[in-house]
Short mmCIF file of C-alpha atoms and ligand atoms in Angstrom, two decimals:
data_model
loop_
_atom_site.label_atom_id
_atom_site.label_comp_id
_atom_site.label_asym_id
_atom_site.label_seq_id
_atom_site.Cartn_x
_atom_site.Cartn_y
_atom_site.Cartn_z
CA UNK A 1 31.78 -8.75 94.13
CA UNK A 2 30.04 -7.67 90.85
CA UNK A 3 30.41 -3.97 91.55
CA UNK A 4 34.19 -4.34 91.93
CA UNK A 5 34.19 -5.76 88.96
CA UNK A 6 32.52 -3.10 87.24
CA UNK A 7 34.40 -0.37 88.90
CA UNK A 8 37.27 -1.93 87.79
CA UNK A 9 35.94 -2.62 84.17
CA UNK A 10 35.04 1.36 84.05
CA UNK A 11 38.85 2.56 85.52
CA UNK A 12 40.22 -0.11 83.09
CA UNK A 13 38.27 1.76 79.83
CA UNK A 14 39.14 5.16 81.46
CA UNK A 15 43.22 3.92 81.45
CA UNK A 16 43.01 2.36 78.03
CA UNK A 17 41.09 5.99 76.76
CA UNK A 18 43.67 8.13 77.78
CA UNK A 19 46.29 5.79 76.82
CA UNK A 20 45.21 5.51 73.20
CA UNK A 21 44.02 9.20 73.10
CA UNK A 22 46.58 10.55 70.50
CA UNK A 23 49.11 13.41 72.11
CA UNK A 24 50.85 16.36 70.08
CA UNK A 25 54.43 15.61 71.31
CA UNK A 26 55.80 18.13 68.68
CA UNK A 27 57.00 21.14 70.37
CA UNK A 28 57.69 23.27 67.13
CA UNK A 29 57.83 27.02 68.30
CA UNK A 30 55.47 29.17 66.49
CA UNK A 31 56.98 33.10 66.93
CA UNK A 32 56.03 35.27 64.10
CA UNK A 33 53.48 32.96 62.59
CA UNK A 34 49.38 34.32 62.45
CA UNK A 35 46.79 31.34 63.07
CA UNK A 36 43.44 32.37 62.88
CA UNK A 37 41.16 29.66 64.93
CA UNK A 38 37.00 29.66 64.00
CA UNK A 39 34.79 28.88 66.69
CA UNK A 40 37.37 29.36 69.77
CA UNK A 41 35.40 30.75 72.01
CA UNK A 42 35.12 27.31 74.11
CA UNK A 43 35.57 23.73 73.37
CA UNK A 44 38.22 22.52 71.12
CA UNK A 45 38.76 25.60 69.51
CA UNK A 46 39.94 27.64 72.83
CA UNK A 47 42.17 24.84 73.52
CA UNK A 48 43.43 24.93 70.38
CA UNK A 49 43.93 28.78 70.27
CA UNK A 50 45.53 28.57 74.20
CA UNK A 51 48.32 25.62 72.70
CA UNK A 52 48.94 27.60 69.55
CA UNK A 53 49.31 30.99 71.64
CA UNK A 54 51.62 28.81 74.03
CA UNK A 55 53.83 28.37 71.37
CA UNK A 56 54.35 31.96 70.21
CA UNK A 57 51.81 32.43 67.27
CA UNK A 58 49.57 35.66 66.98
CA UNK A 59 46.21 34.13 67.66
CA UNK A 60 43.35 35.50 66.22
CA UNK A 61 40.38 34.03 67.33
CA UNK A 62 37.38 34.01 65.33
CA UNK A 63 33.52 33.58 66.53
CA UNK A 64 29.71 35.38 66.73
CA UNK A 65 29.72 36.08 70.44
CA UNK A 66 31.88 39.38 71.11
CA UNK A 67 31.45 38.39 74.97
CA UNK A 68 32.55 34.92 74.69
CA UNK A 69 35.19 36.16 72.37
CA UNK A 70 36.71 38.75 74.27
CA UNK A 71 36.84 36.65 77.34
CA UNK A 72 38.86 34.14 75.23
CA UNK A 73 41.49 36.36 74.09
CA UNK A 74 41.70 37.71 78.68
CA UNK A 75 41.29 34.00 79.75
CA UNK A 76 44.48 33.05 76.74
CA UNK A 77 46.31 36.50 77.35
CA UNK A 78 46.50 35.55 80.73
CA UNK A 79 47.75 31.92 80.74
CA UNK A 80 50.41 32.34 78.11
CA UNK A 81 51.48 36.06 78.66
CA UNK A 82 50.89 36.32 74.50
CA UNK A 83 49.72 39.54 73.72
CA UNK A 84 49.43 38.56 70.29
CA UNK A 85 45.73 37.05 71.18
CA UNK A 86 43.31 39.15 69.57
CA UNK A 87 39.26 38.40 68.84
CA UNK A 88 37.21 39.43 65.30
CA UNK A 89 33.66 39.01 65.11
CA UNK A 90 32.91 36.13 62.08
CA UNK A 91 29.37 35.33 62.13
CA UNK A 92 29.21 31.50 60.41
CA UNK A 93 25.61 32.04 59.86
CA UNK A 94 25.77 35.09 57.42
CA UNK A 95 28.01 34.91 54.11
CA UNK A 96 28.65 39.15 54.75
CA UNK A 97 30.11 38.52 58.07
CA UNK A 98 32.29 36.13 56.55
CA UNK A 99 33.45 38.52 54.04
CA UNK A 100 33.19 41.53 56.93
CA UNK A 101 35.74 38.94 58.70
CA UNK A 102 38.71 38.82 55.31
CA UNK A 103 38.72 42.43 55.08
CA UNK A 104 39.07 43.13 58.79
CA UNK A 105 41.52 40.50 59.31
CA UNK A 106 43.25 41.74 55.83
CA UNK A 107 44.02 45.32 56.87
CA UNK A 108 46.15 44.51 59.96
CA UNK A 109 47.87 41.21 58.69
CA UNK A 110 49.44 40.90 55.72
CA UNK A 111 49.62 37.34 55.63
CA UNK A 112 48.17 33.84 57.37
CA UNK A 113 50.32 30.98 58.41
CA UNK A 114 47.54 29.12 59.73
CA UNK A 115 43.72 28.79 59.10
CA UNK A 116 41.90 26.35 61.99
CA UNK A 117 38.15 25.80 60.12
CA UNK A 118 37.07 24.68 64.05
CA UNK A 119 33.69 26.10 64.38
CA UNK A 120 30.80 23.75 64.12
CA UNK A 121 27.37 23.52 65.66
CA UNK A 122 24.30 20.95 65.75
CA UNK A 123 21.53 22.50 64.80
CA UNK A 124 17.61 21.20 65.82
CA UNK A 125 15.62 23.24 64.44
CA UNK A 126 15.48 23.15 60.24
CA UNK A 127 15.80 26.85 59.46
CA UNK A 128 17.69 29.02 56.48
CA UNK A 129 19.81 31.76 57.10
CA UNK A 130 19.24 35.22 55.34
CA UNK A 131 21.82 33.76 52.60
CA UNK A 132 19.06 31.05 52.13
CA UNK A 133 20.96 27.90 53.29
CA UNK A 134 20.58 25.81 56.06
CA UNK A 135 21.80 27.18 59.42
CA UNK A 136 24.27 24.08 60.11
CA UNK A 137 25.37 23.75 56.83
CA UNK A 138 26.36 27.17 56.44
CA UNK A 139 28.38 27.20 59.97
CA UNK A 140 30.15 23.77 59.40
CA UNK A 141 30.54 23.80 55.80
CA UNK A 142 29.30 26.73 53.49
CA UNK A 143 30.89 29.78 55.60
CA UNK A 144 33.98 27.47 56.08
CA UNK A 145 34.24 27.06 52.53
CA UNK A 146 33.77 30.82 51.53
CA UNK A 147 36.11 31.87 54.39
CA UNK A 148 39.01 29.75 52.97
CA UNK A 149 38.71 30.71 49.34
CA UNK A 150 38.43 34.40 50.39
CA UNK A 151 41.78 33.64 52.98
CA UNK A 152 43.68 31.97 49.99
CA UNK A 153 45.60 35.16 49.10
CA UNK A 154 46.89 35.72 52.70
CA UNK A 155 48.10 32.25 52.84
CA UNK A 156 49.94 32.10 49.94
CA UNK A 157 51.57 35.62 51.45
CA UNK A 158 52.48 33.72 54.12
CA UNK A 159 53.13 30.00 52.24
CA UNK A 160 54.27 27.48 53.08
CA UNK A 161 50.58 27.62 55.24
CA UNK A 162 48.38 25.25 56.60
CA UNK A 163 44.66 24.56 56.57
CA UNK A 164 42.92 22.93 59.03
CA UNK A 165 39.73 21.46 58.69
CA UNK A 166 37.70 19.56 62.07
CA UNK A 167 35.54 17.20 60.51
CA UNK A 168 34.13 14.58 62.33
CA UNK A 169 33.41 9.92 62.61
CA UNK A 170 29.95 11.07 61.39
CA UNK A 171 30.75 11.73 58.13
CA UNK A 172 30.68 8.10 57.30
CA UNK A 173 27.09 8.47 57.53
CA UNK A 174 27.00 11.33 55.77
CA UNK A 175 25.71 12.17 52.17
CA UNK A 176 25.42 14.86 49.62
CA UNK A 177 22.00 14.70 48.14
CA UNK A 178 20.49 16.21 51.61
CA UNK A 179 22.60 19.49 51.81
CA UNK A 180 20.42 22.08 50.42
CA UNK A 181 16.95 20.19 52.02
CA UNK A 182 15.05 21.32 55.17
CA UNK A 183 13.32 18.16 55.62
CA UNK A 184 16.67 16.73 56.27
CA UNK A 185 16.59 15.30 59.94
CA UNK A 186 19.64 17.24 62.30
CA UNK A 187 21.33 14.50 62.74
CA UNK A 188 22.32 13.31 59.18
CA UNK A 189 22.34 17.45 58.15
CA UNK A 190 25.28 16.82 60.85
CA UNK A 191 26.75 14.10 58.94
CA UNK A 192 26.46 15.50 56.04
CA UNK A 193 28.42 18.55 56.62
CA UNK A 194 31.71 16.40 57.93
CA UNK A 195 31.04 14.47 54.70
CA UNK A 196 31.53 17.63 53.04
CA UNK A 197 34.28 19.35 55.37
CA UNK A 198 36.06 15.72 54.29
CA UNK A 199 35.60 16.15 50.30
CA UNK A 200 36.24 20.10 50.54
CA UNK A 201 39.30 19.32 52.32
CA UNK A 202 40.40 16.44 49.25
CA UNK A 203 39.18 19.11 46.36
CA UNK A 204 41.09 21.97 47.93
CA UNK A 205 44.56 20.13 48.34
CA UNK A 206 44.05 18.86 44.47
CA UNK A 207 43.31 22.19 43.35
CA UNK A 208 46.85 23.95 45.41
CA UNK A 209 48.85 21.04 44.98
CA UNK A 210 50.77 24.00 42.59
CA UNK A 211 51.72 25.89 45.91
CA UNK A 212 52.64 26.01 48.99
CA UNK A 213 50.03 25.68 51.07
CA UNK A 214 48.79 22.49 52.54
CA UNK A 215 45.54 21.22 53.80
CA UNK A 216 43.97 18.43 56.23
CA UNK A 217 41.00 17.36 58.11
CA UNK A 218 40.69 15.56 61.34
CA UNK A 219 38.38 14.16 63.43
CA UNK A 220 38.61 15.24 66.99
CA UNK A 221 36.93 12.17 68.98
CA UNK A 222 34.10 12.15 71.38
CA UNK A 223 34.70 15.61 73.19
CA UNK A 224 33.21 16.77 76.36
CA UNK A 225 32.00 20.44 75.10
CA UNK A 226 28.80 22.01 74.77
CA UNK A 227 28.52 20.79 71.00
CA UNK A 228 25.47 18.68 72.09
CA UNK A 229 23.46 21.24 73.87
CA UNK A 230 20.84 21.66 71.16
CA UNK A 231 19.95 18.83 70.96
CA UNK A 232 17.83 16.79 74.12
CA UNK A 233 18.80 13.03 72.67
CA UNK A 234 22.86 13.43 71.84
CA UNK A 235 22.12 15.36 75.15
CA UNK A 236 21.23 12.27 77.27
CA UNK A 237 23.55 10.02 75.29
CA UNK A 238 26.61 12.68 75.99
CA UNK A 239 25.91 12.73 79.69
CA UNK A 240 25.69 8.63 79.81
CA UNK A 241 28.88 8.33 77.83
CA UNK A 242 30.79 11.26 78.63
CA UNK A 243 32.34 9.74 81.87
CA UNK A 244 33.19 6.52 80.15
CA UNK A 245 34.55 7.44 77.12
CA UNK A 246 34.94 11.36 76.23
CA UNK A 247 37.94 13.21 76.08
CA UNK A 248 38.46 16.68 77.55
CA UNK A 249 38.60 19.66 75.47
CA UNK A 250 42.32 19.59 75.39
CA UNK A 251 42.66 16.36 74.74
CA UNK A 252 40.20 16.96 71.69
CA UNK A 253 42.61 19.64 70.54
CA UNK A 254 45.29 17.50 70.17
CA UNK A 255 44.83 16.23 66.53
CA UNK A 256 44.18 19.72 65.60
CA UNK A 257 47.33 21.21 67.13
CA UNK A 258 49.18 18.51 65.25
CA UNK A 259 48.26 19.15 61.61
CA UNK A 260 48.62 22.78 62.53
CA UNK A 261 52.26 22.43 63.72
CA UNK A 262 53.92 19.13 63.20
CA UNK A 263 56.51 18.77 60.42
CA UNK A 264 55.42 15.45 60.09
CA UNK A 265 52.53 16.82 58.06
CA UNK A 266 54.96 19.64 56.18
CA UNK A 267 53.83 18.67 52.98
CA UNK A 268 51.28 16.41 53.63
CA UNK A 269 47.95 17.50 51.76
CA UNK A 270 44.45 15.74 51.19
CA UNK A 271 43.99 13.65 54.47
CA UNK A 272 42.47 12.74 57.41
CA UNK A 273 43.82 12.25 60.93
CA UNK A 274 42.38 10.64 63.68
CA UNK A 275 44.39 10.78 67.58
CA UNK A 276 47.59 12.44 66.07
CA UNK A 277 47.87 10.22 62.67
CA UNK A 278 46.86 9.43 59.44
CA UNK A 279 44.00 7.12 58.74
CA UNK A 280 41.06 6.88 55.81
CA UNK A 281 37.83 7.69 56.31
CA UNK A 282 34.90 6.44 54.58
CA UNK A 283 34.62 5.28 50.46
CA UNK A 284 32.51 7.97 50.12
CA UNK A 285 34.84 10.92 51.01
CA UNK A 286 37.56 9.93 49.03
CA UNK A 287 35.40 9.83 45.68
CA UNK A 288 36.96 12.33 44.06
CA UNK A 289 33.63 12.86 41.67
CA UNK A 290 31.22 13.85 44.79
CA UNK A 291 34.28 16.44 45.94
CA UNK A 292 34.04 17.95 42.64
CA UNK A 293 30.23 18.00 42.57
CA UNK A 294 30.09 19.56 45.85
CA UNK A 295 32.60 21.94 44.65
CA UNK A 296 30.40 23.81 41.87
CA UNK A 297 27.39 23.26 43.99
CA UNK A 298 29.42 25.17 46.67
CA UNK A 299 30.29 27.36 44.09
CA UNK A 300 27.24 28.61 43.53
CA UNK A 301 25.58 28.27 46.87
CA UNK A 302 27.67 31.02 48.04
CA UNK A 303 27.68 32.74 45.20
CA UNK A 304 31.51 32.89 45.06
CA UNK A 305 32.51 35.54 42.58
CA UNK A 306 34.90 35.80 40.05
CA UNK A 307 37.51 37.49 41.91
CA UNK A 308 37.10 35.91 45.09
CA UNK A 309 38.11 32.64 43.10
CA UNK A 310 41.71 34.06 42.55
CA UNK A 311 43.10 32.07 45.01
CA UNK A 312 42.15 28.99 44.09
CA UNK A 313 42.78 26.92 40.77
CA UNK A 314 39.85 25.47 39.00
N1 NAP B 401 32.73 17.52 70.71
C1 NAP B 401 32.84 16.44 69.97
O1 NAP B 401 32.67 15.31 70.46
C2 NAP B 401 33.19 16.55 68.51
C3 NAP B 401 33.35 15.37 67.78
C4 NAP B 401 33.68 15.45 66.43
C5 NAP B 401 33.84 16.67 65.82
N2 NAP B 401 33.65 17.81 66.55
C6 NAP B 401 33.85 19.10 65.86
O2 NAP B 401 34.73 19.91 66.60
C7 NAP B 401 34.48 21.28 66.30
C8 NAP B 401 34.43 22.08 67.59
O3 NAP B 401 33.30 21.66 68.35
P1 NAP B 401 33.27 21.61 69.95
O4 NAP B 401 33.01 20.20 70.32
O5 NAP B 401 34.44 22.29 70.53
O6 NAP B 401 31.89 22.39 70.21
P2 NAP B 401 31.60 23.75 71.02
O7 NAP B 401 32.20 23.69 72.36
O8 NAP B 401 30.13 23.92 70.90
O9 NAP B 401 32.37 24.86 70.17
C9 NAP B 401 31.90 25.25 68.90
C10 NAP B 401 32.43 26.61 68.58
O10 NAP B 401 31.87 27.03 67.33
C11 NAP B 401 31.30 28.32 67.52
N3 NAP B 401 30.18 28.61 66.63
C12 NAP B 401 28.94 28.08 66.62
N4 NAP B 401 28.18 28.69 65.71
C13 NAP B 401 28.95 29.65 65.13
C14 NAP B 401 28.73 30.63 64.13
N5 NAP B 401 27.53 30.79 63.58
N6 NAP B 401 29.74 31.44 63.77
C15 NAP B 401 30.95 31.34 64.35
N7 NAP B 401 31.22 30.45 65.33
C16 NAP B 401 30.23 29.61 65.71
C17 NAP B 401 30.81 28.30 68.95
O11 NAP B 401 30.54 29.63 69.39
P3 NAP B 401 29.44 29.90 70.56
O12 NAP B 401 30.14 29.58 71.82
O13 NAP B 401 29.09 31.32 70.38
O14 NAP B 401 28.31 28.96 70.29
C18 NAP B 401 32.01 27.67 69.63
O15 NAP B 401 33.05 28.58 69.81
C19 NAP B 401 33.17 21.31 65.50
O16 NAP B 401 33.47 21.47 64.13
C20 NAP B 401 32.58 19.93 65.73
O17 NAP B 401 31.76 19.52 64.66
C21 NAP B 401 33.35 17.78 67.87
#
């Protein structure tokens, strides 16, 4: 008797997941409009990439592996007949790809409706990259960061534009002090930089608030993708959990397809979204001190120069 009890315990969390699971019903058509999509090789970020390519946009998707990459514009080519889908190399890791990326992307576009900062990795082992930071900092926060400053030009070309930023729940356990320190443990280097995709995101919209371009973060949910892979505990814990309570890839997309195309969020700027709406996330990400901290830090860590600061008011 117990068992059918717990089956139907399980199939009851499974009904109430995917009926709270938040759902893009906005079906604005995206013709003529250029998204570019970080990290959509797999995972959210293809789903992402396949919705917006559904919908018309030119899709340029943007990650290390030229395999994976070129497979993603086929695999999206094929589903949505949108030969708009086409792949660039950006390399999170190193600052020069990043930069590689702007210029590429610059001399066949001449402006960006849409930037999706997806790409994100956990990262075990404590090592710097040849820029000197460390690895999973610079692919979820650092490269993010210098990649939308250098992209603020081509947005305001193609304003009103969006900026979307996939943070993640662990920011609230997230902190600032640990950003720039190897004997950080992966886990709360992980937290850290959504903490920091959270207070980029707040410092960003204060500093356009003069223009036309808006920006938001989200948190995706627990995702089934190959995010965990590094690492052998999130690992176990993934493959326990993931029947119960994860969401699949395109349901993880869904948030992320909403700040990117719903007028709902038109001129909504500074916040965080959570299964298709609004909600806060922790004290810490909304102190608007720590954003501007992290902002020179930032600054500096990337060695942003003069001109590549154009875009963006001080
Ligand atoms: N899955 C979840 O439960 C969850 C929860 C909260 C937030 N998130 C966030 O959601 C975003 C997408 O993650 P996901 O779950 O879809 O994971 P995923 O399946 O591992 O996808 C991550 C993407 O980022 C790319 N990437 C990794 N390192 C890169 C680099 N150095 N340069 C450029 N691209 C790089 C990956 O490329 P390769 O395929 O080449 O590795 C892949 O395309 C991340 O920002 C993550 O923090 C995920």
């Amino acid at each position: 008797m117990w068992l059918v009890w717990i089956v139907l315990a399980v199939l009851g969390i499974k009904v109430f997941n995917k009926l709270t699971s938040g759902k893009c019903y906005d079906d604005t058509v995206m013709s003529g409009k250029v998204v570019v999509v970080t990290g959509a090789s797999g995972g959210i970020g293809f789903e992402t990439a396949l919705e917006l390519a559904k919908r018309g946009a030119k899709v340029i998707i943007a990650c290390r592996n030229d395999k994976k990459g070129e497979r993603a514009v086929r695999v999206i080519t094929k589903l949505t007949k949108n030969k708009r889908v086409r792949y660039i190399h950006l390399d999170l890791t190193s600052l020069s790809s990043v930069r590689q990326f702007c210029r590429e992307l610059s001399t066949t576009e001449a402006k960006l409706d849409v930037l999706v900062n997806n790409a994100g990795a956990i990262c075990t082992t404590r090592e710097r990259t040849n820029d000197g930071l460390l690895k999973d900092m610079q692919i979820n926060y650092f490269g993010p960061f210098l990649l939308t400053n250098l992209l603020i030009p081509m947005l305001k070309a193609g304003a009103p534009s969006r900026i979307v930023v996939v943070s993640s729940a662990w920011h609230k356990f997230g902190t600032i002090d640990g950003i720039d320190d190897e004997t950080t443990g992966y886990i709360q280097s992980y937290a850290n930089s959504k903490l920091c995709n959270i207070l980029f995101t707040k410092e960003l919209a204060r500093r356009l608030k003069d223009t036309s371009i808006v920006v938001n973060c989200l948190n995706p949910g627990q995702v089934n993708t190959s995010l965990y892979r590094s690492s052998t505990i999130l690992e176990k814990l993934r493959s326990v959990l993931l029947y119960f309570f994860f969401k699949t890839p395109a349901e993880g997309a869904q948030t992320s397809v909403y700040v990117a195309v719903s007028d709902d969020c038109d001129v909504v700027t500074g916040a965080y979204f959570e299964d298709c709406k609004e909600v806060r996330p922790s004290a810490k990400a909304e102190d608007e001190n720590l954003a501007r901290q992290l902002w020179t830090i930032s600054e500096k860590l990337v060695n942003l120069k003069p001109d590549e600061m154009s875009g963006v008011l001080t």
